Amino acid sequence: MVDRAIRSFAEIEIGDEIGPVTRVPTTEMVVRYAEAAGINELRFFFDPDQARQNGFEKPIVPGPLSAGFLAQLLTDHFTGWRLQTLNTTFRTPALHGEPLHLWGTVTEKSEQDGLPTVHCDLVAENERGDRVIVGTAVLSRHPAQR
Amino acid sequence: MIQVDPTLIGKEVPLGTFSVTAEDIRKFAEAIGDLNPLYLDVAAARAAGYANVIAPPLFCLRLRGGSMQPAVPLAPGLASLHAGQEMEFADEIYAGQTYTVSAKIAEAYEKTGRSGPLGIIVREAKIKDSSGKTVVRLRERQIVRSPEKRI
């Protein structure tokens, strides 16, 4: 159950940890995501033969699905805030059914144009310790929540 | 490795105009397992200061289309990979609104990586609302390589 209490600027500190949260992108989830995101034609995400032809041992998880887990990590943690930027680098593909451990760290807090803002580093790591995604994000307090 | 018509570099092309429904957003949110009430419940969204339900951040990729656009045909035997993305959100994507999407190839170049030669294609897309305001800017990197090295 996600705690959706509004997080105030004052209670956020540099070095705060976000997560960790573990998500498992199953084949069923990849299929549903492909349909919802309109990428059904990219067969290597679920067809083993197509995956091999594209240089993968097995079908892989779409990077934006894993990046979406990181976005959710942030939006669940920072209730009352909105994402301004999300930058992600897909370093190695995630595999179906393989847990992804997600976490972040607050690296900076400031006021930009009078709007409370926080900067975060983000990581998604697989069970083998490989960093699947590294990223950064900036969030600002939603104007209606100030 | 990659051959991009030089006249296409920097040329913005329209990808279409799309109406976003609450059902589109619900399907996307459920598919990624993100059941935030802001995406599903109009009362919760309004209580949080939004005019209607909003879309999860990565929903913007649905608007830019299934694959990275403008498309660059690859020579037989080459494989490609989405290497990363930078997203800037000036506003939310709302249910009940219409959005216009355009994109361009910002740059295309080749380099040698640890696994051999790579082609890099960088695309930029803009999503504008019906007032013409850019609500999302998206910059994506596609890597093209020989599929011989298994991942």
XYZ file of C-alpha atoms in Angstrom:
297
model
C 0.000 0.000 0.000
C 1.467 3.343 -1.044
C 1.570 6.099 1.592
C 0.080 9.065 -0.288
C 0.548 11.672 2.429
C 1.773 14.949 0.918
C 5.552 15.205 1.342
C 6.627 18.692 2.395
C 9.771 20.412 1.132
C 11.060 20.780 4.694
C 11.017 17.057 5.382
C 13.105 16.233 2.290
C 16.870 16.159 2.797
C 19.792 15.666 0.449
C 20.826 12.018 0.736
C 17.302 10.774 1.387
C 16.772 7.338 -0.071
C 13.801 6.583 -2.305
C 12.784 2.942 -2.208
C 14.112 0.345 -2.633
C 11.232 -1.275 -4.455
C 11.352 -4.539 -6.398
C 9.282 -5.003 -9.544
C 9.059 -8.100 -11.706
C 8.255 -7.396 -15.360
C 6.523 -10.622 -16.357
C 5.836 -11.686 -19.925
C 2.155 -10.973 -19.285
C 3.031 -7.437 -18.218
C 5.221 -6.917 -21.312
C 2.365 -8.086 -23.555
C -0.106 -5.734 -21.835
C 2.377 -2.877 -21.988
C 3.044 -3.481 -25.694
C -0.658 -3.277 -26.404
C -1.205 -0.171 -24.245
C 1.876 1.584 -25.630
C 1.162 0.610 -29.249
C 4.388 -1.363 -29.792
C 2.835 -4.697 -30.716
C 4.759 -4.737 -33.978
C 8.092 -4.915 -32.114
C 7.981 -8.708 -31.895
C 11.406 -9.150 -30.316
C 9.846 -8.094 -27.016
C 7.918 -11.371 -26.857
C 8.942 -13.644 -29.744
C 12.086 -15.721 -28.954
C 13.005 -16.133 -32.647
C 12.682 -12.419 -33.293
C 14.682 -11.704 -30.151
C 17.538 -13.944 -31.363
C 17.506 -12.275 -34.774
C 17.989 -8.959 -32.994
C 20.928 -10.203 -30.978
C 19.218 -11.072 -27.711
C 19.341 -14.445 -26.009
C 15.685 -14.078 -24.990
C 12.845 -11.575 -25.361
C 13.613 -8.423 -23.432
C 11.600 -5.916 -21.453
C 10.985 -2.601 -23.274
C 13.269 -0.002 -21.713
C 10.436 2.514 -21.294
C 8.483 -0.044 -19.224
C 11.385 -0.307 -16.791
C 11.787 3.472 -16.901
C 8.097 3.692 -16.036
C 8.822 1.708 -12.868
C 11.355 4.387 -11.915
C 8.836 7.134 -12.656
C 6.364 5.353 -10.395
C 9.006 5.019 -7.682
C 9.246 8.814 -7.723
C 5.567 9.684 -8.023
C 4.697 7.253 -5.223
C 7.391 8.697 -2.970
C 6.797 12.373 -3.755
C 3.039 12.672 -3.379
C 1.978 16.238 -4.137
C 4.913 16.776 -6.469
C 5.171 16.584 -10.230
C 7.888 15.223 -12.446
C 9.669 17.937 -14.436
C 12.350 15.846 -16.093
C 13.227 12.166 -16.291
C 16.442 11.131 -18.022
C 17.257 7.450 -18.319
C 20.024 5.437 -19.944
C 19.291 1.799 -20.733
C 22.594 0.096 -20.004
C 21.644 -3.542 -20.380
C 18.316 -5.139 -21.284
C 15.998 -6.446 -18.579
C 14.707 -9.974 -19.063
C 11.160 -11.209 -18.581
C 10.493 -12.452 -15.077
C 13.764 -11.135 -13.694
C 13.259 -8.917 -10.641
C 14.380 -5.309 -10.934
C 15.480 -3.548 -7.772
C 14.749 0.161 -7.996
C 15.965 2.960 -5.827
C 16.876 6.596 -5.847
C 18.686 9.236 -3.851
C 17.907 12.910 -3.365
C 20.966 14.773 -4.620
C 19.841 18.393 -4.466
C 16.987 20.574 -3.222
C 16.397 24.160 -4.160
C 13.774 26.713 -5.089
C 13.517 27.461 -8.804
C 11.367 30.491 -9.634
C 9.921 30.159 -6.157
C 8.951 26.541 -6.739
C 10.382 23.922 -4.357
C 12.419 21.480 -6.463
C 14.315 18.262 -5.775
C 16.876 16.418 -7.906
C 17.329 12.661 -7.712
C 19.625 9.947 -9.010
C 17.937 6.699 -10.022
C 19.012 3.080 -10.450
C 17.325 -0.098 -11.661
C 19.453 -3.170 -11.020
C 18.855 -6.824 -11.890
C 19.439 -9.906 -9.724
C 22.989 -10.259 -11.081
C 23.886 -6.785 -9.880
C 23.925 -5.274 -13.371
C 22.655 -1.736 -13.610
C 19.868 -2.020 -16.144
C 19.000 1.687 -15.999
C 20.679 4.691 -14.488
C 18.971 8.025 -14.523
C 18.215 11.365 -13.016
C 15.010 13.248 -12.355
C 13.815 16.633 -11.221
C 10.524 17.102 -9.416
C 8.766 20.245 -8.324
C 5.993 20.804 -5.857
C 2.627 20.827 -7.599
C 1.447 24.469 -7.508
C -1.914 23.443 -6.038
C -0.118 21.676 -3.176
C 2.196 24.475 -2.089
C 26.515 1.294 -40.772
C 23.585 3.730 -40.759
C 22.531 5.698 -43.763
C 20.335 8.687 -43.051
C 19.317 11.030 -45.815
C 21.106 14.263 -44.766
C 18.056 16.291 -45.733
C 16.109 14.517 -42.977
C 18.433 15.693 -40.195
C 16.670 18.455 -38.312
C 13.533 18.244 -40.440
C 10.492 18.191 -38.178
C 7.716 15.894 -39.375
C 4.165 15.653 -38.021
C 3.316 12.326 -36.389
C -0.354 13.061 -35.883
C -3.029 14.459 -33.637
C -4.374 12.250 -30.884
C -7.305 12.481 -28.510
C -6.558 11.012 -25.109
C -9.361 9.280 -23.248
C -9.600 8.278 -19.603
C -9.807 4.686 -20.865
C -6.486 5.025 -22.747
C -4.891 6.257 -19.545
C -6.489 3.549 -17.413
C -5.269 0.803 -19.773
C -1.748 2.195 -19.777
C -1.646 2.636 -15.991
C -2.945 -0.895 -15.416
C -0.480 -2.325 -17.946
C 2.491 -0.888 -16.066
C 0.950 -1.705 -12.677
C 0.753 1.919 -11.569
C -2.634 2.372 -9.911
C -2.092 5.950 -8.741
C -5.567 7.483 -8.206
C -4.482 10.535 -10.220
C -4.552 8.283 -13.290
C -7.804 6.481 -12.514
C -10.116 8.595 -10.397
C -11.267 12.018 -11.550
C -12.284 13.021 -8.011
C -8.791 12.225 -6.715
C -7.230 14.123 -9.610
C -9.393 17.185 -8.967
C -8.664 17.068 -5.244
C -4.958 17.207 -6.150
C -5.457 20.297 -8.317
C -5.810 18.723 -11.761
C -8.715 19.368 -14.115
C -9.151 15.680 -14.982
C -7.315 12.408 -14.652
C -3.731 12.685 -15.849
C -1.508 10.152 -17.579
C 1.559 8.436 -16.128
C 4.734 10.163 -17.365
C 5.732 7.425 -19.813
C 2.333 7.630 -21.533
C 3.936 10.263 -23.759
C 5.648 7.419 -25.640
C 2.261 6.085 -26.663
C 1.560 9.446 -28.262
C 4.812 9.512 -30.200
C 3.916 6.123 -31.676
C 4.991 2.525 -31.394
C 8.504 2.857 -32.686
C 10.923 5.724 -32.759
C 10.020 8.187 -35.507
C 11.020 9.365 -38.062
C 11.961 5.834 -39.060
C 15.404 5.061 -40.441
C 15.499 1.855 -42.504
C 18.319 -0.421 -41.394
C 20.410 -2.595 -43.678
C 19.645 -6.330 -43.421
C 21.513 -7.936 -40.545
C 21.620 -4.885 -38.318
C 19.797 -4.710 -35.012
C 18.802 -1.725 -32.964
C 18.222 -0.932 -29.344
C 16.589 1.902 -27.478
C 19.524 3.301 -25.517
C 17.828 5.960 -23.443
C 15.585 8.958 -23.304
C 15.341 12.415 -21.835
C 11.881 13.714 -21.046
C 10.881 17.192 -20.027
C 7.333 17.642 -18.751
C 6.003 21.198 -18.857
C 2.483 20.017 -18.110
C 0.512 16.829 -17.673
C -1.226 14.806 -20.373
C -4.933 15.035 -19.511
C -7.844 12.800 -20.401
C -10.277 14.557 -22.709
C -7.586 16.626 -24.409
C -6.138 16.471 -27.907
C -2.400 16.519 -28.556
C -0.325 17.075 -31.661
C 2.991 15.297 -31.990
C 5.957 16.093 -34.210
C 9.452 14.654 -34.321
C 12.783 15.016 -36.034
C 16.106 13.266 -36.314
C 18.434 15.550 -34.386
C 21.659 13.772 -35.227
C 23.005 10.503 -36.592
C 26.597 9.361 -36.277
C 28.832 6.346 -35.866
C 31.326 5.420 -33.208
C 33.261 2.428 -32.011
C 32.058 0.907 -28.764
C 33.359 -1.969 -26.657
C 31.497 -4.437 -28.861
C 32.534 -2.883 -32.167
C 31.062 -0.280 -34.476
C 27.791 1.363 -33.475
C 25.431 3.752 -35.148
C 23.679 6.313 -32.988
C 20.452 8.017 -34.028
C 19.094 10.793 -31.806
C 15.496 11.894 -32.241
C 13.532 14.687 -30.641
C 9.764 14.874 -30.338
C 7.381 17.531 -29.104
C 3.892 16.977 -27.796
C 1.704 20.068 -27.945
C -1.722 20.611 -26.470
C -4.611 22.188 -28.366
C -3.428 25.695 -27.429
C -0.079 25.022 -29.095
C 1.834 24.833 -25.824
C 4.580 22.199 -25.752
C 3.738 19.956 -22.809
C 6.373 17.251 -23.298
C 9.770 17.306 -24.982
C 11.332 13.941 -25.658
C 14.866 13.124 -26.785
C 15.644 9.478 -27.514
C 18.798 7.619 -28.459
C 18.753 4.554 -30.697
C 21.824 2.356 -31.046
C 22.311 0.323 -34.214
C 24.762 -2.563 -34.214
C 25.545 -5.952 -35.609
C 23.497 -8.586 -33.753
C 26.461 -10.972 -33.548
C 27.223 -10.048 -29.961
C 24.533 -11.730 -27.887
C 23.129 -10.002 -24.860
